[in-house]
Short mmCIF file of C-alpha atoms and ligand atoms in Angstrom, two decimals:
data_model
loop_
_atom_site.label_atom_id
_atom_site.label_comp_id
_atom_site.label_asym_id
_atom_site.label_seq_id
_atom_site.Cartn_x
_atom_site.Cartn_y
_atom_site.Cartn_z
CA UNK A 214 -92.46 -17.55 -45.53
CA UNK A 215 -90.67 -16.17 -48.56
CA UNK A 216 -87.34 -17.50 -49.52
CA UNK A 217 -85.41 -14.28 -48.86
CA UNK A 218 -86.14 -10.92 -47.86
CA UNK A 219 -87.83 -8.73 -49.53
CA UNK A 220 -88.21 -4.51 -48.26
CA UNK A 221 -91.30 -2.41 -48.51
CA UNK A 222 -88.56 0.47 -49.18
CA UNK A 223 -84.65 0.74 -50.38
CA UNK A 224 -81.90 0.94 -47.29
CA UNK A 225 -81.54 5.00 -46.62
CA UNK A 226 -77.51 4.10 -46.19
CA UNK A 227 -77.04 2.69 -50.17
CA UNK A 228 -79.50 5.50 -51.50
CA UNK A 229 -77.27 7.73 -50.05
CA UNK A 230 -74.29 5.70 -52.23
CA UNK A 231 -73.55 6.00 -55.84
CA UNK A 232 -75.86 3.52 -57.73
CA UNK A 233 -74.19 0.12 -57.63
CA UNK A 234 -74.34 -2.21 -60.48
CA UNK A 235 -75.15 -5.62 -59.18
CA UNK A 236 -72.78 -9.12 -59.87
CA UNK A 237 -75.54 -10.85 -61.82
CA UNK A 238 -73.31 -13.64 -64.10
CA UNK A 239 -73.34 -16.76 -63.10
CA UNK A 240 -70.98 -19.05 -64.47
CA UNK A 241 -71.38 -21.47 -66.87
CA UNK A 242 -69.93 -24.20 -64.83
CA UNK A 243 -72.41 -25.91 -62.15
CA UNK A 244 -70.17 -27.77 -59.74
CA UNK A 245 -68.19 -26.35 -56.72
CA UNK A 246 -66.52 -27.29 -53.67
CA UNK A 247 -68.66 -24.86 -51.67
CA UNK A 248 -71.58 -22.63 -51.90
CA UNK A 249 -71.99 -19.64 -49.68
CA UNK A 250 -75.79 -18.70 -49.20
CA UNK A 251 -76.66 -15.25 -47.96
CA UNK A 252 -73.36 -12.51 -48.05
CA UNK A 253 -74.41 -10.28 -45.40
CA UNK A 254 -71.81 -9.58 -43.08
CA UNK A 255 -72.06 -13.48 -42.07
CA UNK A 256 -71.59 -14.99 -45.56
CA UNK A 257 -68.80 -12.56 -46.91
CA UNK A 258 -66.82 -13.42 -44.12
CA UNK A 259 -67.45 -17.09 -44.60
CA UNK A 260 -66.56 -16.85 -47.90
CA UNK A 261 -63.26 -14.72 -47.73
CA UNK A 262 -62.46 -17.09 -45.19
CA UNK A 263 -62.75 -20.40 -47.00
CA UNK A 264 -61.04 -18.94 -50.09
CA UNK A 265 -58.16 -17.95 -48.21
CA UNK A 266 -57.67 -21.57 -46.29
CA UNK A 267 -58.47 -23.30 -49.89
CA UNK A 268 -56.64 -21.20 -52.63
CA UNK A 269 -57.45 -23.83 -55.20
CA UNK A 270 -61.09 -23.97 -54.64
CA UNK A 271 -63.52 -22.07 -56.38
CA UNK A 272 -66.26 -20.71 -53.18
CA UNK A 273 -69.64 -19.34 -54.76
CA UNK A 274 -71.23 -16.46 -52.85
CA UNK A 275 -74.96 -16.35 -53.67
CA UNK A 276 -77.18 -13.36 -52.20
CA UNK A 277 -80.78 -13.01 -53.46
CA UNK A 278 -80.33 -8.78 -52.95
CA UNK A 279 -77.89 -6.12 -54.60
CA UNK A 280 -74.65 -5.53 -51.63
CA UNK A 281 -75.77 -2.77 -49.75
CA UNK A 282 -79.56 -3.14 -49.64
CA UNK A 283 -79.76 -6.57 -46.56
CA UNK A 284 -79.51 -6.08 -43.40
CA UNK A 285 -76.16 -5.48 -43.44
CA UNK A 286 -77.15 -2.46 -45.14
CA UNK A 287 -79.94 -1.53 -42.88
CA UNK A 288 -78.82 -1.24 -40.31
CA UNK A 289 -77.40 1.35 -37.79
CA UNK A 290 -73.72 1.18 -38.41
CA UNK A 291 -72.82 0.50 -34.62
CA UNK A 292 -69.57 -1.80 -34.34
CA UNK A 293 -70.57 -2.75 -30.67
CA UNK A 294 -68.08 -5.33 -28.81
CA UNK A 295 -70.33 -5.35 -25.38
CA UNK A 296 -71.70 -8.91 -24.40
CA UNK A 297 -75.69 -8.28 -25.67
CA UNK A 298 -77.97 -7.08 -27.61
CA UNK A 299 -77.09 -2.65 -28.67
CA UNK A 300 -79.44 -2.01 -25.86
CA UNK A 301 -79.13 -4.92 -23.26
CA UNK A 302 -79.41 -5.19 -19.79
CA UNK A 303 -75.97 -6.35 -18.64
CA UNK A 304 -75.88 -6.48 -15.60
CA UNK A 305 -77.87 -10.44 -15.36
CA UNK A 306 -75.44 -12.24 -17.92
CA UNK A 307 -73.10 -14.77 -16.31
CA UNK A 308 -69.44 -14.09 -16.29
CA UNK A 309 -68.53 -17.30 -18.80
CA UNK A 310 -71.43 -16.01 -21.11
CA UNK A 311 -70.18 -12.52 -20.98
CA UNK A 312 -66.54 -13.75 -21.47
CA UNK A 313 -67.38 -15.86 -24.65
CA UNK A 314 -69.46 -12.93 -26.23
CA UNK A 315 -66.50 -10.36 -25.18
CA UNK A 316 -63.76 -12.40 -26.83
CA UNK A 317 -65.83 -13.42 -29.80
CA UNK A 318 -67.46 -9.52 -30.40
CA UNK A 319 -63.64 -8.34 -30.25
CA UNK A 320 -62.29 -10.32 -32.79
CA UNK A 321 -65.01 -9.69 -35.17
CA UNK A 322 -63.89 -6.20 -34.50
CA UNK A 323 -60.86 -6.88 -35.31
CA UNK A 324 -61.71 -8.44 -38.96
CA UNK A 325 -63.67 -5.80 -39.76
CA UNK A 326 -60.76 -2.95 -38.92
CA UNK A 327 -58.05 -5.24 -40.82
CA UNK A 328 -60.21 -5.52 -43.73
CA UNK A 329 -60.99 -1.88 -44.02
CA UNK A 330 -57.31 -0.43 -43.27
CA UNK A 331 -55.78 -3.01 -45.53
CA UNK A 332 -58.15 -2.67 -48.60
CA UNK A 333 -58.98 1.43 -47.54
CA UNK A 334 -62.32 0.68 -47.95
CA UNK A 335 -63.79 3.66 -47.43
CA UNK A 336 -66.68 3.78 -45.44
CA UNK A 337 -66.84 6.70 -43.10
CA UNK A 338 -64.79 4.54 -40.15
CA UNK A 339 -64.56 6.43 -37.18
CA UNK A 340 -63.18 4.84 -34.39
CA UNK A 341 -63.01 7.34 -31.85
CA UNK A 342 -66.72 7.78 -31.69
CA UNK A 343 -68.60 9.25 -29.00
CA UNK A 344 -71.08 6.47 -28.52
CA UNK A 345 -73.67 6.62 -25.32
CA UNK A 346 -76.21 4.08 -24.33
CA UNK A 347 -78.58 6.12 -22.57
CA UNK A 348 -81.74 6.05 -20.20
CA UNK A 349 -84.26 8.98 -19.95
CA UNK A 350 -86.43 7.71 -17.23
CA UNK A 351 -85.26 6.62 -13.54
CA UNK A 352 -86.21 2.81 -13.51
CA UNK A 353 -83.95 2.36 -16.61
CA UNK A 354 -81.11 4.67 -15.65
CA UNK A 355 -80.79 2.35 -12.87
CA UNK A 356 -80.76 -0.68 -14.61
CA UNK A 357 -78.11 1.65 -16.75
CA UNK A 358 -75.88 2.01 -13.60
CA UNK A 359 -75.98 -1.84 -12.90
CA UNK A 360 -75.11 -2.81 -16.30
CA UNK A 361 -72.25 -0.16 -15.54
CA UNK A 362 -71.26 -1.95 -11.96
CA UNK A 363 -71.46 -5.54 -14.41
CA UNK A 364 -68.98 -4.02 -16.88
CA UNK A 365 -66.85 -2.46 -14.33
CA UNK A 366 -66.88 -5.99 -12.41
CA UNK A 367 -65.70 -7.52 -16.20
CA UNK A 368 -62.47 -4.85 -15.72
CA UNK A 369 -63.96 -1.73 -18.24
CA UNK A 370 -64.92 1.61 -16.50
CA UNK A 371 -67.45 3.12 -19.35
CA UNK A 372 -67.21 6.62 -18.82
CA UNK A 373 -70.67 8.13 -17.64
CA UNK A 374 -72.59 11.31 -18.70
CA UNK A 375 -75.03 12.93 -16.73
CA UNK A 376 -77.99 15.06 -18.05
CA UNK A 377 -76.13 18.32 -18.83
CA UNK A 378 -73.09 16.30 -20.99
CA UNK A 379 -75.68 14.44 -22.74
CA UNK A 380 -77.31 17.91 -23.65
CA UNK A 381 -74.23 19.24 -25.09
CA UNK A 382 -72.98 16.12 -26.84
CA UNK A 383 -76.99 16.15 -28.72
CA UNK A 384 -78.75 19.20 -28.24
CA UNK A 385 -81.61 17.46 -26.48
CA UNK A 386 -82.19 17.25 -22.58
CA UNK A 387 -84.07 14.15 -23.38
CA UNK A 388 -81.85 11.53 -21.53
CA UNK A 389 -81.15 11.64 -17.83
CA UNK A 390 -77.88 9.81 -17.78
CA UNK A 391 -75.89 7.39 -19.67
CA UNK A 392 -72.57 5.04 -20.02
CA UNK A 393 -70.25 4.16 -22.75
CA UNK A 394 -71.76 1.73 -24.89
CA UNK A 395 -68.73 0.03 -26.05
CA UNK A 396 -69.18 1.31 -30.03
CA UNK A 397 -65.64 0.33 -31.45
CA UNK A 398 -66.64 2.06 -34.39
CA UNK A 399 -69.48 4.01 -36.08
CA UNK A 400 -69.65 3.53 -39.84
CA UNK A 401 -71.51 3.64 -43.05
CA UNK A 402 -73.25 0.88 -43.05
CA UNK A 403 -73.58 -0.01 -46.48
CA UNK A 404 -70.61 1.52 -47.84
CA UNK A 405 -68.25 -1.25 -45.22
CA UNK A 406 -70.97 -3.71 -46.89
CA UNK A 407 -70.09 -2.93 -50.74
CA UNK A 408 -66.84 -2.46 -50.18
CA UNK A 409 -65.91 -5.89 -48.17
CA UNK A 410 -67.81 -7.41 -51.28
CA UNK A 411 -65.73 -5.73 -53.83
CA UNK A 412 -62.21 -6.63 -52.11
CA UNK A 413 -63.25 -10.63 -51.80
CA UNK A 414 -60.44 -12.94 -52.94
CA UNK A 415 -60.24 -14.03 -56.38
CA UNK A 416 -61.17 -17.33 -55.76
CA UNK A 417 -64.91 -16.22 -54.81
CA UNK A 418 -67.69 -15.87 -57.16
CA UNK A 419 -69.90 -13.27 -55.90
CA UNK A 420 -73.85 -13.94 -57.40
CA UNK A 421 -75.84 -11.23 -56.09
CA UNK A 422 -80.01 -11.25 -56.96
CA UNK A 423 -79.85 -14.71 -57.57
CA UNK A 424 -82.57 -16.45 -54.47
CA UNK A 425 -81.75 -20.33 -53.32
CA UNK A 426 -84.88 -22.11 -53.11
CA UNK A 427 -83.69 -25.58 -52.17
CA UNK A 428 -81.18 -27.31 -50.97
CA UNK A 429 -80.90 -30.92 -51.57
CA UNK A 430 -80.92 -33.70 -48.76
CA UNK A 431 -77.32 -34.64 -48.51
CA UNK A 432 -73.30 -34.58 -50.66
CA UNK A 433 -73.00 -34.04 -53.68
CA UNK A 434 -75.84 -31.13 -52.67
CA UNK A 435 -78.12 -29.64 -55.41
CA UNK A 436 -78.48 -26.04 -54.82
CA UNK A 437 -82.17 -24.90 -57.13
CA UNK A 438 -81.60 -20.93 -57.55
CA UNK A 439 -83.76 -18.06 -59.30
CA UNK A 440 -80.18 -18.44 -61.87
CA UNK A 441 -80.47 -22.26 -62.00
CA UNK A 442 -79.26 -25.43 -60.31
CA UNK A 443 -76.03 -25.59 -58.92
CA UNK A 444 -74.31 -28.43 -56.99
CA UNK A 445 -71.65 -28.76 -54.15
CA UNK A 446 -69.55 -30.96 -51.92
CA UNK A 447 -70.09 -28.28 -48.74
CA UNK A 448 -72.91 -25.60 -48.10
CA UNK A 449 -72.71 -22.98 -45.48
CA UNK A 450 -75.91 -20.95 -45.16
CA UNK A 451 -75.16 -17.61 -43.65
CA UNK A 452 -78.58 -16.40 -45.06
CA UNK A 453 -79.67 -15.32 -41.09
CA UNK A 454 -83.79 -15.78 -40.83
CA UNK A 455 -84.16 -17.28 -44.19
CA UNK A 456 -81.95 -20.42 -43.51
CA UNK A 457 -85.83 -21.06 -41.58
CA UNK A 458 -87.05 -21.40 -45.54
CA UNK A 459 -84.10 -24.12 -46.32
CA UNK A 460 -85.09 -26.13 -43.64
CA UNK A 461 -83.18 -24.74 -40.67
CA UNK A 462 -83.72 -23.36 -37.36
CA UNK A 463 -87.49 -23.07 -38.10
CA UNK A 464 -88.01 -23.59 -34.66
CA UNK A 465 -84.98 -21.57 -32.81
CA UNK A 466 -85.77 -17.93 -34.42
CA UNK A 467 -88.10 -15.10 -35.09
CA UNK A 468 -87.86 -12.56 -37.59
CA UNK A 469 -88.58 -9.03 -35.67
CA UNK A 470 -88.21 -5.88 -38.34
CA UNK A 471 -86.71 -2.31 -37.00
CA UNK A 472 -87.46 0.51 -38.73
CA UNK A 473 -84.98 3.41 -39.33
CA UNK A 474 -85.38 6.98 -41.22
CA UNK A 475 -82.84 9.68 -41.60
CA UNK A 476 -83.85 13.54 -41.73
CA UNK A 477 -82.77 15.72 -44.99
CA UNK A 478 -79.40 17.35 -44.55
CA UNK A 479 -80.10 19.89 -41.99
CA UNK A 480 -79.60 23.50 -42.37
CA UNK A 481 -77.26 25.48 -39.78
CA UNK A 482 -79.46 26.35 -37.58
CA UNK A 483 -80.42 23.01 -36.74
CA UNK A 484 -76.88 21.79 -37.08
CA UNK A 485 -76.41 24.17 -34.06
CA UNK A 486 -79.10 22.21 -31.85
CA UNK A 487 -77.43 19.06 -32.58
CA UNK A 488 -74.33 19.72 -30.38
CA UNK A 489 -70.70 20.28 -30.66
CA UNK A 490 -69.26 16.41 -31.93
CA UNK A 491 -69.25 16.48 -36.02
CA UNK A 492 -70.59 12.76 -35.16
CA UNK A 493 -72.24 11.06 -31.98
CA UNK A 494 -74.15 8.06 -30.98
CA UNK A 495 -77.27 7.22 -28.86
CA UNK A 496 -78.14 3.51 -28.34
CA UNK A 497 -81.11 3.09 -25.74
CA UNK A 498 -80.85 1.69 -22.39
CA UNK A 499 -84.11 -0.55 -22.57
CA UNK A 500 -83.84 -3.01 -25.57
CA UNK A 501 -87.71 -1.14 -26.87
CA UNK A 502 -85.74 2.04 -27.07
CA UNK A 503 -84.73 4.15 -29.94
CA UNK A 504 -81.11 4.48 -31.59
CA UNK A 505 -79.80 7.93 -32.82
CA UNK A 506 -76.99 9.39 -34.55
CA UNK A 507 -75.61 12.45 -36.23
CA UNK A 508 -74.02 11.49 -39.47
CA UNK A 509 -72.69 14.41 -41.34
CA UNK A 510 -75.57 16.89 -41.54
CA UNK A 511 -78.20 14.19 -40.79
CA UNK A 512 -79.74 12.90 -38.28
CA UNK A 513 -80.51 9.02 -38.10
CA UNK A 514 -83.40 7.45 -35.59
CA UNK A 515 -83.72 3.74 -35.44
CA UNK A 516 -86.66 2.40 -33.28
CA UNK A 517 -90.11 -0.17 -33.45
CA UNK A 518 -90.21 -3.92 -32.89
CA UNK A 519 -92.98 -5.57 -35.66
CA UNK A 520 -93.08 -9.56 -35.01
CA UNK A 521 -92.54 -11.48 -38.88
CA UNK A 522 -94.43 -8.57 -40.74
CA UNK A 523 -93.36 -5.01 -42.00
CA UNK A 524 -95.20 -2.05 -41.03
CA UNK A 525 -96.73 0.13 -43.67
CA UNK A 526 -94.10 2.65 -44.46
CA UNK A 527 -96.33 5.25 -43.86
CA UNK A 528 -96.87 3.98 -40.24
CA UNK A 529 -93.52 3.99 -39.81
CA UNK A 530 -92.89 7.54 -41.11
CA UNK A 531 -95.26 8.82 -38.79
CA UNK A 532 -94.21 6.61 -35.58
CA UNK A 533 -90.53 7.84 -36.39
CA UNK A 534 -91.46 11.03 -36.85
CA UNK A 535 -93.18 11.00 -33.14
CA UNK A 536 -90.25 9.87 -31.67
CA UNK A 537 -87.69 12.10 -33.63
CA UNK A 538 -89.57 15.79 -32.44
CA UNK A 539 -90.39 14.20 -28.85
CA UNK A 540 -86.34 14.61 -28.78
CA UNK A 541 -85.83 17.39 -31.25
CA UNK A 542 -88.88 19.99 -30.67
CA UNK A 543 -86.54 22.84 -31.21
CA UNK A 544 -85.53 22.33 -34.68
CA UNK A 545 -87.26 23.71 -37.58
CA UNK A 546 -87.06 20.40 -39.57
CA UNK A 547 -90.15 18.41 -39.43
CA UNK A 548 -89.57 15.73 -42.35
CA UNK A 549 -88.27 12.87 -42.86
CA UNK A 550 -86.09 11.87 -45.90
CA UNK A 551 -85.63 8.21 -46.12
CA UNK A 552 -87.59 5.71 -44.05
CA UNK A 553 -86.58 1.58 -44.28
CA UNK A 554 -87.28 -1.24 -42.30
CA UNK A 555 -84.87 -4.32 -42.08
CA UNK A 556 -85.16 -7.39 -40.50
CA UNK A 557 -83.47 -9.75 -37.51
CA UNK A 558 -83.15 -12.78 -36.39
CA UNK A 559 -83.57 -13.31 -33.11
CA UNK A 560 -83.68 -16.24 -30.47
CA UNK A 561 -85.83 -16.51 -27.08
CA UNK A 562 -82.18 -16.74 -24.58
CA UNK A 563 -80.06 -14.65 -27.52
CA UNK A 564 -78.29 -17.77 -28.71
CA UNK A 565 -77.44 -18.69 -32.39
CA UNK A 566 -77.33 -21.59 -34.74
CA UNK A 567 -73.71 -22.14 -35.40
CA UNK A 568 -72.28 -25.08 -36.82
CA UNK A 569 -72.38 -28.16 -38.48
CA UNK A 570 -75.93 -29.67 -38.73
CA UNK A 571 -76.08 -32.37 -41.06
CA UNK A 572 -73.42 -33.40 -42.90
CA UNK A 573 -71.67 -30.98 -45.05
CA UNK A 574 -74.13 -28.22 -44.41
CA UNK A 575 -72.67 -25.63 -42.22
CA UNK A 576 -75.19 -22.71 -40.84
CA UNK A 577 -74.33 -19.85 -38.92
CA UNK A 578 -77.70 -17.77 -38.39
CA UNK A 579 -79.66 -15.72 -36.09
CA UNK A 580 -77.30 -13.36 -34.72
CA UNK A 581 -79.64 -10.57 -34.08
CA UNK A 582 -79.41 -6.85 -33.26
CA UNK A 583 -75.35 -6.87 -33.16
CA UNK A 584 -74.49 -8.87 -36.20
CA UNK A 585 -71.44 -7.11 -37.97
CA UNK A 586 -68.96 -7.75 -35.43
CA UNK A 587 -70.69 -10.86 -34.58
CA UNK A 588 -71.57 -11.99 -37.78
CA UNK A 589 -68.12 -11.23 -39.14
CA UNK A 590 -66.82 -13.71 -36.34
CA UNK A 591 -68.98 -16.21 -36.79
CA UNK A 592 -68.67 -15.87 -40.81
CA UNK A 593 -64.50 -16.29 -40.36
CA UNK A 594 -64.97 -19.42 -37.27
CA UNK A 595 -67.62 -21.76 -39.51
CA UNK A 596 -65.24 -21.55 -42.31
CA UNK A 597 -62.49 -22.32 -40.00
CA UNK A 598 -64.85 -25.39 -38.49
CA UNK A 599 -65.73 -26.67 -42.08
CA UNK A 600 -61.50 -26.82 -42.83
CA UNK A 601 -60.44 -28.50 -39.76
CA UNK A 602 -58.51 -25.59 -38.02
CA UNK A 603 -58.50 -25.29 -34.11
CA UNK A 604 -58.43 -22.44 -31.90
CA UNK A 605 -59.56 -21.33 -28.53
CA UNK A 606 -62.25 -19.50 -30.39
CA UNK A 607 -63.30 -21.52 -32.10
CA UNK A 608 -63.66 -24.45 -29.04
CA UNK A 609 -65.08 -21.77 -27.04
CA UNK A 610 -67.86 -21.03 -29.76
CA UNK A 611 -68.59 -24.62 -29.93
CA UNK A 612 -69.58 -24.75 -26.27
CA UNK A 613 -71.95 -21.78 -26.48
CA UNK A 614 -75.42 -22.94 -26.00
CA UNK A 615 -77.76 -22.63 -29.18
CA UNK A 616 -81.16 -20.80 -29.22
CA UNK A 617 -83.97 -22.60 -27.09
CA UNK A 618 -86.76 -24.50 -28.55
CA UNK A 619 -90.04 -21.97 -29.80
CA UNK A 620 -93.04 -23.52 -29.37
CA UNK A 621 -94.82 -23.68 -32.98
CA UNK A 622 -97.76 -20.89 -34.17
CA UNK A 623 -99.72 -19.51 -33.46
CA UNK A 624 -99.04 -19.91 -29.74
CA UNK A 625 -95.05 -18.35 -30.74
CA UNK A 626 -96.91 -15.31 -32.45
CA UNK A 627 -99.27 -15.14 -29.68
CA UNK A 628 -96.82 -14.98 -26.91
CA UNK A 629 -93.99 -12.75 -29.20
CA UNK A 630 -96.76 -10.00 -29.68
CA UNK A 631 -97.96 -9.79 -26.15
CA UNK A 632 -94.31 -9.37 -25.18
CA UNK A 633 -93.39 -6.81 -27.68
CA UNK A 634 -96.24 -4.49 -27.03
CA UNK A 635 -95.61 -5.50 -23.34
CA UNK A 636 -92.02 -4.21 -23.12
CA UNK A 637 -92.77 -1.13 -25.10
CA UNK A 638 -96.12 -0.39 -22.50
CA UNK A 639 -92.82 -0.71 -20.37
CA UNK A 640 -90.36 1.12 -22.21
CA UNK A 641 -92.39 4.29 -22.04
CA UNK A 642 -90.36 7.56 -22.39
CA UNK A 643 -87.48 5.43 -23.88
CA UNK A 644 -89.20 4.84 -27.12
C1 FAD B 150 -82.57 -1.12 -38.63
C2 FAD B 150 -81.48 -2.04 -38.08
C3 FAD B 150 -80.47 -1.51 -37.29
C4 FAD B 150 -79.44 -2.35 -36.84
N1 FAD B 150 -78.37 -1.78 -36.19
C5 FAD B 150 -77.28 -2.54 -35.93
C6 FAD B 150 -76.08 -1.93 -35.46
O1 FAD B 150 -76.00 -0.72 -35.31
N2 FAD B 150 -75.02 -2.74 -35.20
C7 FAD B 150 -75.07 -4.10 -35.41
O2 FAD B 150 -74.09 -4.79 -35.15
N3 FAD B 150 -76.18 -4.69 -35.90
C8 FAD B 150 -77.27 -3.94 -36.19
N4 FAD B 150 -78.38 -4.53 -36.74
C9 FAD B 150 -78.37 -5.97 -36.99
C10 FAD B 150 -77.48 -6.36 -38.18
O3 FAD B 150 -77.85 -5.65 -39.33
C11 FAD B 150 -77.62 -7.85 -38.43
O4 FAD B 150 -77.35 -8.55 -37.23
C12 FAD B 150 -76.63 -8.29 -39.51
O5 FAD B 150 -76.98 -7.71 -40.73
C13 FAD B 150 -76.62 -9.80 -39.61
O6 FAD B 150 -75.75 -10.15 -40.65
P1 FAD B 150 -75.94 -11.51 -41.40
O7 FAD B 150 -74.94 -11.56 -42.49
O8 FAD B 150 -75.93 -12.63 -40.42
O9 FAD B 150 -77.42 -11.46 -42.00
P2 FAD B 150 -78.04 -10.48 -43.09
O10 FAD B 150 -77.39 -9.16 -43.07
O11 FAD B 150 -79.51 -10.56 -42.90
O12 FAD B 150 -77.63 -11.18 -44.45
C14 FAD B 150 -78.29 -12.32 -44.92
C15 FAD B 150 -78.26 -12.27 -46.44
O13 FAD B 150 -78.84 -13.47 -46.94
C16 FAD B 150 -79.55 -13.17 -48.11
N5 FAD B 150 -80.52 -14.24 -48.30
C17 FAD B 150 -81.53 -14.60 -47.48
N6 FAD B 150 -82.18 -15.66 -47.98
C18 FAD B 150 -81.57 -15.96 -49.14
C19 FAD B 150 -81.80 -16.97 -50.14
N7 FAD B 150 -82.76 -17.89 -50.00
N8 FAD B 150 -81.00 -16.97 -51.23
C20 FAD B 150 -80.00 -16.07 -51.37
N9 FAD B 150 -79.74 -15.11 -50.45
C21 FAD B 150 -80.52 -15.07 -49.36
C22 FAD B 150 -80.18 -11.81 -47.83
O14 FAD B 150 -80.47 -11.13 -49.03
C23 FAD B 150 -79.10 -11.12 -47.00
O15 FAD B 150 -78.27 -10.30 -47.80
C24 FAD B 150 -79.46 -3.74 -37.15
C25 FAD B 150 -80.49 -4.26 -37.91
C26 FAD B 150 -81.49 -3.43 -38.40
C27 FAD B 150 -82.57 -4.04 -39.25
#
């Protein structure tokens, strides 16, 4: 595997950004009390973190992309706090599990809408989105309603839409019926990326296109980068799949890639068959399902599962394009504008690596389809871990169980595909 990612095609959120100009000087000094691999959502938060609990220490950010263009960057700007994946199944998750996931997803919430009201970073926050996971065929609208009767157990009451409220919030009468999906927010993506980047503390060192290669075995660690060698009392690698490349979790997580595409700017006519809300939100009720939202004059789809390998962009134009007029026949766009794909990390029971696993190397990775609240949590708690603070979060992390054991390829790879094409054989009409 490569050492970090690298994208057949720029993230459609930063090209819609002024052009960024990336944090490319490394400092002449090589020594620091920690290095911070990977600032996605996970790493900035570990970083921001450890600089504010150790004012006097210098804490070196390293990212082998440009802010904006990662994952966190990719992806579909859903600030979920529900207890899964965007588009899980609720309704078989233990109460403790759910608990845990609740408590951590609502505090990473919570960091994310300090951040941005305190440093008005100015990313298209709206937190009183209309936000609907929903099902357009029966079997999954009644997995839909359990999940419901599972959140309603946990003391919510989603509100529920049936077919005619989903037509006017969207303009389609695609979906048959749908539930609250728990969105706390729906941003910009890559503009809350950038802009938690630019507002770090002083006392970070942001190195963006600069790619770790190595780490060395134990303290003092050598850190071997595209900028040169580096070296550090305490690494943290928040660099999600890619920590695989640096030795961990090779045998805990996948890489799946999504695929997302946004239409031009629509003219008013189609703006018309797009509903009354200025903004909504679709997530899908099967986990194979397909993501939408209206942002601005555009319209955003997000769907396709492709196991460790990208799709050829113009595969993935066309397959989005399917799904996008399967919803939208009645409008008179038919193209596409941007298409991306971005890539996840994701475990076999949904669990992450989190914590401290060898001495002085701290990893939080693998968070999967829901990683900027959870990311952002995790990001703030290993910091917190690393400098000896305590909290009921924190203890209650630590007794989360971790992914399970993969077997090795190219049995995993074997059984991943046959799943993936199985569920979306399954997920039918919800593609
Ligand atoms: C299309 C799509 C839609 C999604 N929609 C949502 C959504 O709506 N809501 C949600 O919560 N989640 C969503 N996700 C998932 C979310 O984007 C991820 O869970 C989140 O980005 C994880 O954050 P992270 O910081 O852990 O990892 P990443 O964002 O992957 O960040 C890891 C960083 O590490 C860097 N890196 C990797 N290897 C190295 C190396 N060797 N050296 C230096 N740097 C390295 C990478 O460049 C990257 O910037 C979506 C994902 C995709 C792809």
């Amino acid at each position: 595997m490569t050492s970090a990612p690298a994208y057949n095609s720029g993230s459609g959120w930063n090209a819609l950004l002024p052009p960024r100009i990336a944090r490319t000087e490394a400092p002449a000094e090589r020594g620091f009390p920690a290095i911070v691999i990977g600032a996605g959502f996970t790493g900035l938060a570990t970083a921001r973190r450890l600089a504010e609990l150790r004012p006097n220490d210098q804490v070196v950010l390293i990212d082998a992309s440009v802010m904006g263009e990662g994952a966190s960057g990719r992806n579909s700007g859903y600030l979920l706090i529900n207890p899964g994946e965007p588009s899980a199944n609720a309704a078989n998750f233990a109460d403790d599990w759910a608990n845990r996931q609740f408590s951590l997803a609502r505090a990473g919430f919570e960091i994310l809408q300090k951040q941005v009201r305190r440093y008005n970073i100015g990313c298209d926050w709206n937190d009183a989105p209309v936000a609907v996971t929903a099902a357009a065929t029966p079997n999954v609208e009644k997995s839909a309603r359990k999940t419901r009767e599972q959140y309603v157990k946990w003391g919510l009451a989603p509100d529920e839409y049936d077919q005619s409220a989903l037509h006017r919030l969207t303009g389609t009468d695609y979906y048959r019926y749908g539930l609250d999906s728990l969105t706390r927010a729906l941003v910009q993506p890559a503009a809350l990326h950038r802009g938690l980047a630019d507002v770090l503390p002083d006392n970070v060192r942001l190195l963006e296109e600069t790619t770790v290669f190595e780490i060395g075995e134990k303290a003092p660690f050598s850190i071997r980068t595209s900028r040169g060698d580096f070296s550090t009392g305490r690494v943290f690698l928040t660099n999600n799949l890619h920590a695989r490349a640096l030795g961990f979790g090779g045998s805990r997580m996948v890489g799946i890639y999504t695929y997302g595409a946004f239409t031009p700017e629509l003219d008013d006519h189609d703006l018309m068959g797009l509903g009354t809300e200025a903004d909504w939100g679709i997530l899908p009720a099967h986990r194979m399902g397909t993501t939408l939202r209206k942002v601005g004059r555009r319209l955003l789809i997000r769907s396709g599962d492709s196991y460790e390998h990208e799709n050829d962009p113009e595969a993935v134009r066309q397959m989005l394009h399917t799904l996008y007029r399967n919803r939208f026949p009645h409008l008179r766009n038919d193209e596409l504008e941007f298409v991306w794909g971005g890539l996840t990390a994701v475990s076999h029971n949904g669990g992450f690596i989190f914590g401290e696993m060898r001495p002085g190397v701290f990893v939080s990775a693998g968070c999967g389809g829901a990683g900027v609240v959870r990311g952002s949590i995790h990001g703030e708690l290993l910091a917190e871990l690393a400098c000896g603070e305590h909290s009921k979060l924190l203890e209650n992390r630590l007794r989360m169980k971790g992914p399970n054991w993969l077997p090795p390829e190219p049995l995993r790879g074997f059984g991943a595909k046959i799943q993936i094409r199985f569920e979306q054989w399954q997920a039918g009409r919800e593609r």
